[in-house]
Tab-separated table of C-alpha atoms in Angstrom:
chain	number	residue	atom	x	y	z
A	12	UNK	CA	39.429	-21.825	-20.286
A	13	UNK	CA	38.332	-18.431	-23.010
A	14	UNK	CA	38.222	-15.340	-20.929
A	15	UNK	CA	35.451	-13.043	-22.447
A	16	UNK	CA	37.204	-9.554	-20.820
A	17	UNK	CA	36.238	-6.883	-23.622
A	18	UNK	CA	33.249	-5.639	-22.872
A	19	UNK	CA	31.615	-1.904	-23.344
A	20	UNK	CA	28.761	-1.830	-20.873
A	21	UNK	CA	26.604	0.889	-20.427
A	22	UNK	CA	23.728	1.876	-17.571
A	23	UNK	CA	20.946	4.312	-17.305
A	24	UNK	CA	19.325	5.775	-14.938
A	25	UNK	CA	15.674	3.490	-15.161
A	26	UNK	CA	17.851	0.182	-14.435
A	27	UNK	CA	19.877	1.384	-10.947
A	28	UNK	CA	16.602	2.993	-9.795
A	29	UNK	CA	15.214	0.126	-11.040
A	30	UNK	CA	17.780	-2.045	-9.544
A	31	UNK	CA	16.566	-0.327	-5.880
A	32	UNK	CA	12.791	-1.829	-6.310
A	33	UNK	CA	11.954	1.837	-7.337
A	34	UNK	CA	10.106	2.278	-10.570
A	35	UNK	CA	11.240	5.277	-12.826
A	36	UNK	CA	8.585	6.525	-14.175
A	37	UNK	CA	7.357	8.004	-10.680
A	38	UNK	CA	10.935	8.684	-9.227
A	39	UNK	CA	11.801	11.507	-11.357
A	40	UNK	CA	8.226	13.529	-11.525
A	41	UNK	CA	8.030	13.733	-7.545
A	42	UNK	CA	11.920	12.758	-6.598
A	43	UNK	CA	14.005	14.037	-8.592
A	44	UNK	CA	17.162	14.879	-6.291
A	45	UNK	CA	17.713	10.586	-6.039
A	46	UNK	CA	17.799	10.521	-9.586
A	47	UNK	CA	20.246	12.766	-9.605
A	48	UNK	CA	22.023	10.546	-7.507
A	49	UNK	CA	21.728	7.202	-9.330
A	50	UNK	CA	22.972	9.665	-12.869
A	51	UNK	CA	26.053	10.442	-10.649
A	52	UNK	CA	26.795	7.057	-9.364
A	53	UNK	CA	26.579	5.631	-13.332
A	54	UNK	CA	29.975	7.880	-13.082
A	55	UNK	CA	31.479	5.560	-10.658
A	56	UNK	CA	30.539	2.965	-11.399
A	57	UNK	CA	31.801	2.644	-14.557
A	58	UNK	CA	34.569	3.743	-13.382
A	59	UNK	CA	35.316	0.323	-10.963
A	60	UNK	CA	34.057	-2.377	-13.635
A	61	UNK	CA	36.144	-4.674	-14.569
A	62	UNK	CA	33.405	-7.394	-16.839
A	63	UNK	CA	34.524	-9.803	-17.653
A	64	UNK	CA	33.730	-13.414	-18.197
A	65	UNK	CA	34.512	-17.202	-17.688
A	66	UNK	CA	33.209	-19.559	-20.375
A	67	UNK	CA	33.553	-23.682	-20.935
A	68	UNK	CA	31.331	-25.469	-23.243
A	69	UNK	CA	30.373	-29.003	-22.063
A	70	UNK	CA	29.001	-32.001	-24.564
A	71	UNK	CA	25.826	-33.950	-23.239
A	72	UNK	CA	26.176	-37.114	-23.034
A	73	UNK	CA	22.842	-38.518	-21.775
A	74	UNK	CA	19.103	-37.140	-20.382
A	75	UNK	CA	18.454	-38.562	-16.949
A	76	UNK	CA	15.510	-37.833	-14.517
A	77	UNK	CA	15.656	-34.408	-13.310
A	78	UNK	CA	18.993	-34.088	-14.431
A	79	UNK	CA	21.420	-34.588	-17.657
A	80	UNK	CA	24.850	-35.962	-17.433
A	81	UNK	CA	27.283	-34.342	-19.229
A	82	UNK	CA	30.239	-36.746	-21.690
A	83	UNK	CA	32.986	-35.555	-18.920
A	84	UNK	CA	30.984	-38.071	-16.138
A	85	UNK	CA	29.623	-34.835	-14.708
A	86	UNK	CA	25.728	-34.048	-13.634
A	87	UNK	CA	24.145	-31.653	-13.522
A	88	UNK	CA	20.536	-31.731	-11.376
A	89	UNK	CA	17.107	-30.099	-11.285
A	90	UNK	CA	13.876	-29.590	-12.318
A	91	UNK	CA	14.800	-26.459	-14.007
A	92	UNK	CA	18.389	-28.900	-15.634
A	93	UNK	CA	16.483	-31.036	-17.281
A	94	UNK	CA	12.989	-29.240	-18.227
A	95	UNK	CA	15.364	-26.761	-20.041
A	96	UNK	CA	17.709	-28.878	-21.531
A	97	UNK	CA	17.361	-31.315	-22.390
A	98	UNK	CA	17.368	-31.258	-25.762
A	99	UNK	CA	20.644	-29.475	-25.553
A	100	UNK	CA	23.858	-30.975	-27.730
A	101	UNK	CA	26.043	-28.813	-25.459
A	102	UNK	CA	26.156	-26.477	-22.183
A	103	UNK	CA	27.650	-23.827	-22.260
A	104	UNK	CA	28.739	-22.736	-18.024
A	105	UNK	CA	29.950	-19.248	-17.763
A	106	UNK	CA	30.626	-16.895	-14.994
A	107	UNK	CA	29.381	-12.866	-15.701
A	108	UNK	CA	31.935	-10.579	-12.829
A	109	UNK	CA	32.025	-6.674	-12.646
A	110	UNK	CA	35.270	-6.988	-10.058
A	111	UNK	CA	35.348	-6.438	-6.140
A	112	UNK	CA	36.227	-2.635	-6.685
A	113	UNK	CA	32.697	-1.038	-6.921
A	114	UNK	CA	30.846	-2.579	-4.247
A	115	UNK	CA	33.913	-1.971	-1.956
A	116	UNK	CA	33.244	1.613	-2.729
A	117	UNK	CA	29.558	0.895	-2.465
A	118	UNK	CA	30.032	-0.465	1.414
A	119	UNK	CA	32.431	2.516	2.243
A	120	UNK	CA	29.750	5.062	0.768
A	121	UNK	CA	26.823	3.162	2.658
A	122	UNK	CA	28.540	4.017	5.877
A	123	UNK	CA	28.024	7.483	5.770
A	124	UNK	CA	25.119	7.893	2.577
A	125	UNK	CA	22.719	5.250	2.733
A	126	UNK	CA	20.852	6.743	-0.675
A	127	UNK	CA	24.281	7.432	-2.432
A	128	UNK	CA	25.380	3.497	-1.152
A	129	UNK	CA	22.119	2.024	-2.487
A	130	UNK	CA	22.908	3.410	-5.149
A	131	UNK	CA	26.243	2.664	-5.997
A	132	UNK	CA	24.953	-0.839	-5.202
A	133	UNK	CA	21.517	-0.628	-8.296
A	134	UNK	CA	24.783	0.621	-10.700
A	135	UNK	CA	26.681	-2.530	-9.044
A	136	UNK	CA	23.710	-5.208	-9.777
A	137	UNK	CA	22.741	-3.067	-12.827
A	138	UNK	CA	25.826	-3.496	-14.905
A	139	UNK	CA	26.040	-7.067	-13.705
A	140	UNK	CA	23.064	-7.681	-15.493
A	141	UNK	CA	24.236	-6.016	-18.516
A	142	UNK	CA	27.172	-8.158	-19.025
A	143	UNK	CA	25.133	-11.110	-18.849
A	144	UNK	CA	23.236	-10.491	-21.176
A	145	UNK	CA	25.742	-9.276	-23.408
A	146	UNK	CA	27.572	-12.424	-22.713
A	147	UNK	CA	23.999	-14.088	-23.427
A	148	UNK	CA	23.156	-12.841	-26.402
A	149	UNK	CA	26.976	-12.566	-27.646
A	150	UNK	CA	26.414	-17.166	-26.948
A	151	UNK	CA	23.121	-16.328	-29.059
A	152	UNK	CA	24.876	-14.900	-32.197
A	153	UNK	CA	28.038	-17.539	-31.957
A	154	UNK	CA	25.745	-20.522	-32.079
A	155	UNK	CA	23.230	-19.040	-34.718
A	156	UNK	CA	26.347	-18.972	-37.636
A	157	UNK	CA	26.131	-22.731	-37.550
A	158	UNK	CA	21.861	-23.122	-37.011
A	159	UNK	CA	22.119	-23.321	-33.052
A	160	UNK	CA	20.297	-21.887	-31.116
A	161	UNK	CA	20.834	-21.192	-26.943
A	162	UNK	CA	18.505	-22.027	-24.407
A	163	UNK	CA	17.098	-19.316	-22.021
A	164	UNK	CA	19.941	-18.616	-19.146
A	165	UNK	CA	19.459	-20.659	-15.799
A	166	UNK	CA	21.310	-19.930	-12.809
A	167	UNK	CA	21.600	-21.232	-9.585
A	168	UNK	CA	18.895	-20.280	-7.199
A	169	UNK	CA	15.919	-20.267	-9.816
A	170	UNK	CA	13.098	-22.201	-9.212
A	171	UNK	CA	13.868	-25.497	-9.868
A	172	UNK	CA	16.339	-25.365	-9.526
A	173	UNK	CA	18.317	-25.150	-5.437
A	174	UNK	CA	21.624	-21.730	-4.750
A	175	UNK	CA	22.984	-25.296	-2.682
A	176	UNK	CA	22.740	-27.452	-5.462
A	177	UNK	CA	23.528	-25.116	-8.677
A	178	UNK	CA	26.662	-23.498	-7.395
A	179	UNK	CA	28.653	-26.071	-6.797
A	180	UNK	CA	28.342	-27.773	-9.747
A	181	UNK	CA	28.627	-24.774	-11.564
A	182	UNK	CA	32.163	-24.245	-10.203
A	183	UNK	CA	33.194	-27.900	-11.171
A	184	UNK	CA	32.946	-27.118	-14.268
A	185	UNK	CA	34.273	-24.024	-14.611
A	186	UNK	CA	38.195	-22.537	-12.291
A	187	UNK	CA	36.311	-19.190	-10.718
A	188	UNK	CA	39.525	-17.971	-9.138
A	189	UNK	CA	40.472	-17.262	-13.698
A	190	UNK	CA	38.470	-14.861	-13.289
A	191	UNK	CA	38.878	-13.488	-9.761
A	192	UNK	CA	36.024	-15.541	-9.023
A	193	UNK	CA	35.526	-17.521	-5.848
A	194	UNK	CA	32.564	-19.739	-4.211
A	195	UNK	CA	32.115	-19.352	-0.710
A	196	UNK	CA	30.758	-22.297	1.591
A	197	UNK	CA	26.987	-20.918	1.185
A	198	UNK	CA	27.223	-21.239	-2.009
A	199	UNK	CA	28.427	-16.740	-1.964
A	200	UNK	CA	29.964	-15.627	-4.735
A	201	UNK	CA	32.618	-13.033	-4.316
A	202	UNK	CA	33.495	-10.652	-5.478
A	203	UNK	CA	28.920	-10.543	-4.838
A	204	UNK	CA	28.770	-8.990	-7.993
A	205	UNK	CA	29.223	-12.120	-10.091
A	206	UNK	CA	26.473	-14.489	-12.210
A	207	UNK	CA	26.202	-17.773	-13.047
A	208	UNK	CA	25.095	-18.980	-15.491
A	209	UNK	CA	24.365	-22.209	-18.148
A	210	UNK	CA	22.674	-21.518	-21.268
A	211	UNK	CA	22.120	-25.172	-23.395
A	212	UNK	CA	22.846	-24.840	-27.634
A	213	UNK	CA	21.513	-27.423	-29.903
A	214	UNK	CA	19.378	-27.023	-33.420
A	215	UNK	CA	15.525	-26.870	-32.735
A	216	UNK	CA	15.680	-25.838	-29.099
A	217	UNK	CA	12.638	-26.360	-27.293
A	218	UNK	CA	11.895	-22.124	-26.686
A	219	UNK	CA	9.092	-21.872	-24.585
A	220	UNK	CA	8.877	-19.612	-21.886
A	221	UNK	CA	10.953	-16.408	-20.020
A	222	UNK	CA	13.859	-17.257	-16.802
A	223	UNK	CA	11.295	-15.212	-15.177
A	224	UNK	CA	9.205	-18.517	-15.335
A	225	UNK	CA	11.497	-19.096	-13.636
A	226	UNK	CA	12.468	-16.651	-10.595
A	227	UNK	CA	12.167	-16.773	-7.296
A	228	UNK	CA	11.801	-13.046	-7.400
A	229	UNK	CA	9.594	-13.348	-10.185
A	230	UNK	CA	6.580	-11.787	-8.182
A	231	UNK	CA	7.975	-8.819	-7.001
A	232	UNK	CA	11.172	-8.305	-9.342
A	233	UNK	CA	10.712	-4.841	-11.117
A	234	UNK	CA	13.236	-6.127	-14.379
A	235	UNK	CA	9.806	-7.865	-14.906
A	236	UNK	CA	7.330	-6.167	-17.141
A	237	UNK	CA	11.008	-5.343	-19.124
A	238	UNK	CA	11.427	-9.490	-19.764
A	239	UNK	CA	8.679	-9.697	-21.010
A	240	UNK	CA	8.819	-7.016	-23.237
A	241	UNK	CA	11.457	-7.800	-25.228
A	242	UNK	CA	10.084	-11.790	-25.394
A	243	UNK	CA	7.073	-10.267	-26.516
B	20	UNK	CA	-0.945	19.955	25.434
B	21	UNK	CA	-1.840	21.558	21.467
B	22	UNK	CA	-2.626	19.014	19.119
B	23	UNK	CA	0.833	18.229	17.432
B	24	UNK	CA	-1.149	16.250	15.053
B	25	UNK	CA	-0.403	19.293	11.932
B	26	UNK	CA	2.689	19.476	13.159
B	27	UNK	CA	3.872	16.064	12.488
B	28	UNK	CA	2.233	15.848	9.045
B	29	UNK	CA	4.220	19.345	8.182
B	30	UNK	CA	7.281	17.487	10.194
B	31	UNK	CA	6.463	13.951	7.432
B	32	UNK	CA	6.429	15.868	4.073
B	33	UNK	CA	10.066	17.430	4.905
B	34	UNK	CA	11.808	14.534	5.734
B	35	UNK	CA	9.469	12.840	2.574
B	36	UNK	CA	11.328	16.083	0.613
B	37	UNK	CA	14.770	14.846	1.969
B	38	UNK	CA	14.701	18.384	2.707
B	39	UNK	CA	17.047	18.823	5.393
B	40	UNK	CA	17.867	22.436	6.280
B	41	UNK	CA	13.903	23.493	6.662
B	42	UNK	CA	13.425	20.352	8.059
B	43	UNK	CA	16.469	21.409	11.262
B	44	UNK	CA	14.349	24.976	10.528
B	45	UNK	CA	11.216	23.511	11.661
B	46	UNK	CA	12.271	20.967	14.095
B	47	UNK	CA	14.551	24.055	15.210
B	48	UNK	CA	11.370	26.848	15.389
B	49	UNK	CA	8.757	24.562	16.830
B	50	UNK	CA	11.261	24.307	20.331
B	51	UNK	CA	11.318	27.360	20.922
B	52	UNK	CA	7.855	28.420	20.652
B	53	UNK	CA	7.364	25.657	23.336
B	54	UNK	CA	7.083	22.870	22.943
B	55	UNK	CA	9.322	20.316	24.021
B	56	UNK	CA	11.864	18.622	23.219
B	57	UNK	CA	10.113	15.077	24.655
B	58	UNK	CA	6.577	16.018	23.148
B	59	UNK	CA	8.398	16.614	19.959
B	60	UNK	CA	10.604	13.228	19.882
B	61	UNK	CA	6.922	11.425	21.213
B	62	UNK	CA	4.144	13.069	19.773
B	63	UNK	CA	6.142	14.548	15.876
B	64	UNK	CA	9.255	12.898	15.433
B	65	UNK	CA	8.340	9.104	16.479
B	66	UNK	CA	4.902	10.183	14.836
B	67	UNK	CA	6.268	11.657	11.436
B	68	UNK	CA	8.547	7.544	11.330
B	69	UNK	CA	5.755	6.252	11.380
B	70	UNK	CA	3.650	7.724	9.083
B	71	UNK	CA	6.306	7.856	6.611
B	72	UNK	CA	6.883	4.145	7.406
B	73	UNK	CA	3.277	3.129	6.640
B	74	UNK	CA	3.656	4.455	3.616
B	75	UNK	CA	6.303	2.175	2.703
B	76	UNK	CA	4.004	-0.622	3.700
B	77	UNK	CA	1.345	0.467	1.554
B	78	UNK	CA	3.407	0.763	-1.731
B	79	UNK	CA	3.040	5.094	-1.455
B	80	UNK	CA	6.673	5.453	-1.464
B	81	UNK	CA	9.602	3.348	-2.638
B	82	UNK	CA	12.823	2.223	-1.242
B	83	UNK	CA	15.604	4.897	-2.055
B	84	UNK	CA	12.414	7.528	-0.140
B	85	UNK	CA	12.782	5.466	3.100
B	86	UNK	CA	15.752	5.589	2.849
B	87	UNK	CA	16.535	8.836	2.039
B	88	UNK	CA	13.897	10.398	5.149
B	89	UNK	CA	15.987	7.944	7.690
B	90	UNK	CA	18.695	9.678	6.672
B	91	UNK	CA	17.054	12.935	7.072
B	92	UNK	CA	15.289	11.942	10.208
B	93	UNK	CA	19.571	10.857	11.679
B	94	UNK	CA	20.978	14.468	11.064
B	95	UNK	CA	17.523	16.328	12.304
B	96	UNK	CA	17.867	14.089	15.383
B	97	UNK	CA	21.585	14.260	16.314
B	98	UNK	CA	21.775	18.311	14.903
B	99	UNK	CA	18.760	19.459	17.000
B	100	UNK	CA	16.600	17.000	18.835
B	101	UNK	CA	19.785	15.530	21.273
B	102	UNK	CA	20.832	18.390	21.760
B	103	UNK	CA	17.859	19.988	22.852
B	104	UNK	CA	16.507	17.085	24.545
B	105	UNK	CA	20.312	17.559	26.572
B	106	UNK	CA	19.758	20.809	27.601
B	107	UNK	CA	15.987	20.540	29.015
B	108	UNK	CA	15.315	17.112	29.395
B	109	UNK	CA	19.358	15.890	31.393
B	110	UNK	CA	18.555	12.210	32.358
B	111	UNK	CA	15.750	11.968	29.411
B	112	UNK	CA	16.067	8.493	27.916
B	113	UNK	CA	15.405	8.284	24.254
B	114	UNK	CA	16.998	5.286	24.350
B	115	UNK	CA	14.381	2.724	23.218
B	116	UNK	CA	16.371	-0.431	23.525
B	117	UNK	CA	19.384	-1.622	22.819
B	118	UNK	CA	19.936	-4.501	19.664
B	119	UNK	CA	22.464	-6.657	18.019
B	120	UNK	CA	23.268	-6.591	14.632
B	121	UNK	CA	24.124	-8.945	12.063
B	122	UNK	CA	24.061	-10.957	9.411
B	123	UNK	CA	25.039	-14.101	10.118
B	124	UNK	CA	27.264	-16.807	9.521
B	125	UNK	CA	27.522	-17.494	5.855
B	126	UNK	CA	25.474	-14.280	4.263
B	127	UNK	CA	27.843	-12.195	3.429
B	128	UNK	CA	24.882	-9.370	2.088
B	129	UNK	CA	24.506	-6.148	4.632
B	130	UNK	CA	21.996	-3.670	2.243
B	131	UNK	CA	18.824	-5.363	4.165
B	132	UNK	CA	20.861	-5.252	7.239
B	133	UNK	CA	22.368	-1.977	7.015
B	134	UNK	CA	18.747	0.057	6.230
B	135	UNK	CA	17.493	-2.360	9.346
B	136	UNK	CA	20.112	-0.506	11.856
B	137	UNK	CA	19.958	2.784	10.072
B	138	UNK	CA	15.784	2.814	10.720
B	139	UNK	CA	15.930	1.065	13.586
B	140	UNK	CA	18.841	3.965	15.140
B	141	UNK	CA	16.537	6.913	13.821
B	142	UNK	CA	13.612	5.303	15.952
B	143	UNK	CA	15.400	5.305	19.379
B	144	UNK	CA	17.834	1.894	18.751
B	145	UNK	CA	21.207	2.129	20.371
B	146	UNK	CA	22.632	-0.935	17.649
B	147	UNK	CA	25.880	-2.731	17.813
B	148	UNK	CA	26.153	-3.754	14.952
B	149	UNK	CA	28.499	-6.514	14.375
B	150	UNK	CA	29.184	-7.090	10.332
B	151	UNK	CA	28.249	-9.760	8.067
B	152	UNK	CA	29.833	-13.933	8.556
B	153	UNK	CA	28.920	-13.684	11.522
B	154	UNK	CA	28.838	-16.518	14.804
B	155	UNK	CA	26.485	-18.126	16.672
B	156	UNK	CA	28.840	-17.400	19.076
B	157	UNK	CA	30.170	-13.870	18.897
B	158	UNK	CA	27.000	-12.971	18.789
B	159	UNK	CA	25.582	-14.309	21.919
B	160	UNK	CA	28.591	-13.521	23.685
B	161	UNK	CA	28.227	-9.533	22.024
B	162	UNK	CA	24.587	-9.554	23.119
B	163	UNK	CA	25.459	-10.469	26.871
B	164	UNK	CA	28.720	-8.293	26.771
B	165	UNK	CA	25.794	-5.529	26.273
B	166	UNK	CA	23.456	-6.508	27.953
B	167	UNK	CA	21.282	-5.747	25.254
B	168	UNK	CA	17.734	-6.398	24.050
B	169	UNK	CA	17.451	-8.048	21.489
B	170	UNK	CA	19.207	-9.834	18.865
B	171	UNK	CA	17.922	-8.910	14.687
B	172	UNK	CA	19.588	-12.007	12.465
B	173	UNK	CA	19.134	-11.016	8.747
B	174	UNK	CA	20.052	-13.719	6.652
B	175	UNK	CA	19.700	-13.930	2.856
B	176	UNK	CA	20.965	-17.391	1.966
B	177	UNK	CA	18.563	-20.656	2.268
B	178	UNK	CA	22.214	-21.923	2.899
B	179	UNK	CA	23.440	-19.592	5.653
B	180	UNK	CA	19.533	-20.046	7.242
B	181	UNK	CA	20.528	-23.154	9.662
B	182	UNK	CA	22.350	-19.833	11.809
B	183	UNK	CA	19.379	-18.589	12.447
B	184	UNK	CA	18.274	-21.573	14.255
B	185	UNK	CA	21.714	-22.293	16.280
B	186	UNK	CA	21.294	-18.553	17.117
B	187	UNK	CA	18.204	-19.266	18.918
B	188	UNK	CA	19.477	-22.388	20.183
B	189	UNK	CA	22.148	-20.865	21.918
B	190	UNK	CA	21.091	-17.588	23.641
B	191	UNK	CA	18.787	-20.455	25.492
B	192	UNK	CA	21.959	-22.870	25.915
B	193	UNK	CA	23.636	-19.886	27.876
B	194	UNK	CA	20.516	-19.294	29.598
B	195	UNK	CA	19.132	-15.769	27.666
B	196	UNK	CA	15.774	-16.329	27.175
B	197	UNK	CA	13.282	-14.059	27.672
B	198	UNK	CA	16.233	-11.412	28.433
B	199	UNK	CA	17.151	-10.887	24.625
B	200	UNK	CA	14.899	-11.853	21.957
B	201	UNK	CA	16.345	-12.635	19.062
B	202	UNK	CA	13.986	-11.081	16.179
B	203	UNK	CA	14.646	-12.149	12.391
B	204	UNK	CA	14.217	-11.140	8.929
B	205	UNK	CA	16.123	-11.617	5.461
B	206	UNK	CA	14.607	-12.608	2.458
B	207	UNK	CA	14.367	-16.307	2.256
B	208	UNK	CA	12.757	-16.144	5.852
B	209	UNK	CA	9.121	-16.408	6.676
B	210	UNK	CA	6.743	-15.986	9.933
B	211	UNK	CA	7.147	-20.145	10.725
B	212	UNK	CA	10.512	-20.144	9.985
B	213	UNK	CA	11.016	-17.966	12.223
B	214	UNK	CA	8.008	-19.799	14.482
B	215	UNK	CA	9.505	-23.438	13.637
B	216	UNK	CA	13.027	-22.085	15.113
B	217	UNK	CA	12.606	-20.541	18.020
B	218	UNK	CA	12.828	-17.145	17.172
B	219	UNK	CA	10.538	-14.561	19.159
B	220	UNK	CA	10.457	-11.885	16.219
B	221	UNK	CA	10.114	-11.880	12.729
B	222	UNK	CA	10.296	-9.174	10.527
B	223	UNK	CA	8.971	-8.598	6.245
B	224	UNK	CA	11.269	-5.373	5.646
B	225	UNK	CA	12.639	-3.210	7.637
B	226	UNK	CA	9.924	-0.515	8.471
B	227	UNK	CA	8.014	-4.282	9.786
B	228	UNK	CA	11.133	-5.434	11.476
B	229	UNK	CA	11.146	-2.295	13.771
B	230	UNK	CA	7.822	-2.311	14.584
B	231	UNK	CA	8.544	-5.547	15.707
B	232	UNK	CA	11.440	-5.089	18.054
B	233	UNK	CA	9.257	-2.203	19.376
B	234	UNK	CA	6.518	-4.447	20.680
B	235	UNK	CA	8.931	-6.594	21.960
B	236	UNK	CA	10.228	-3.795	24.109
B	237	UNK	CA	6.321	-3.319	25.380
B	238	UNK	CA	6.321	-7.290	25.960
B	239	UNK	CA	8.962	-6.945	28.657
B	240	UNK	CA	8.832	-3.423	30.152
């Protein structure tokens, strides 16, 4: 299975602060020391992330109620799947991970300094999010070369695709261990700073909506406004 | 006794500013100025933490600010308040309760649990942190061995939620119902789920978790 591991990730303090549930604009004025901690976390994080994307493409065979069946006979089920992927000719399944070193370091730091540890966790979340965004953009550009489009990325845990349903489906289509990612019995990916995604590929795809529409965190997520701006 | 409200407000501001040195100095000034360590602990330190918790609950401050304030409070407690209590009020117990805390079996997330741990510690709880991916049997065994008042269960995954139910059931089977109260929390947990599985309390976040633990301790008196 193809692996992409040459990624130049960029992080900024704002993304890290948002990853901790804070508004960067307010904190810059009110608590500059917390912004400094976030900035320090960037440097520490970037030396401890090993971005990798493992992926595979599968032709779609048929569309069923609430599911799609791939030509290899495997099914992907979920309301979000049928809604967003039903017009796709292929699906691209991927796992993005930044490795385990940063989260191990963050755990160690958290034992003695919760604030610093929290910033490092925020940096990890921002890094894997940045990796997934970069990967989606890469595949979108690849698709565009043959006048295809990509759907919005769907992840297990979104509304309409429960995590306990979606994660095993993705890992039945990808050998996650090639990217150093394992799935536990309770559907947690290890390293935890990993994201699994599926994209539909094809012509004239219905592009309505955003990933936020199907995210279970949509009412409280600090990233939502940013996605909305990008999508506008 | 003088009204200590103004002191608690000033102390809360020092915690929010994360000014560890000044917070320690201020505490010592008050303690050396005639306020007893017990009054300081109950009417200034604890009241200030409650005020900060209320600010977080009202979304007036963000999570990193809450954690930063809690870390500062922990330092003041360890380096100033507890030594003064030991010196002047030997035998006075500031421990409000003992809690066994963990992320349940199948769940490896620990950030939320660690936040709850810190907030419980600064609010006077003796916290025995078992870590993550802890089986119901290990949780109950430890609670029994430690004669804990409370068990705190965290779960961030719908897939690990059933182990909360199993832990509550095992507590009951061990005859600990009413003796060891169970509080649950985590992103997918709701008050309805908490009630359904027979837990004694539910905490939406670390602040509500502490409040509920204090309420449970009051109810056992």
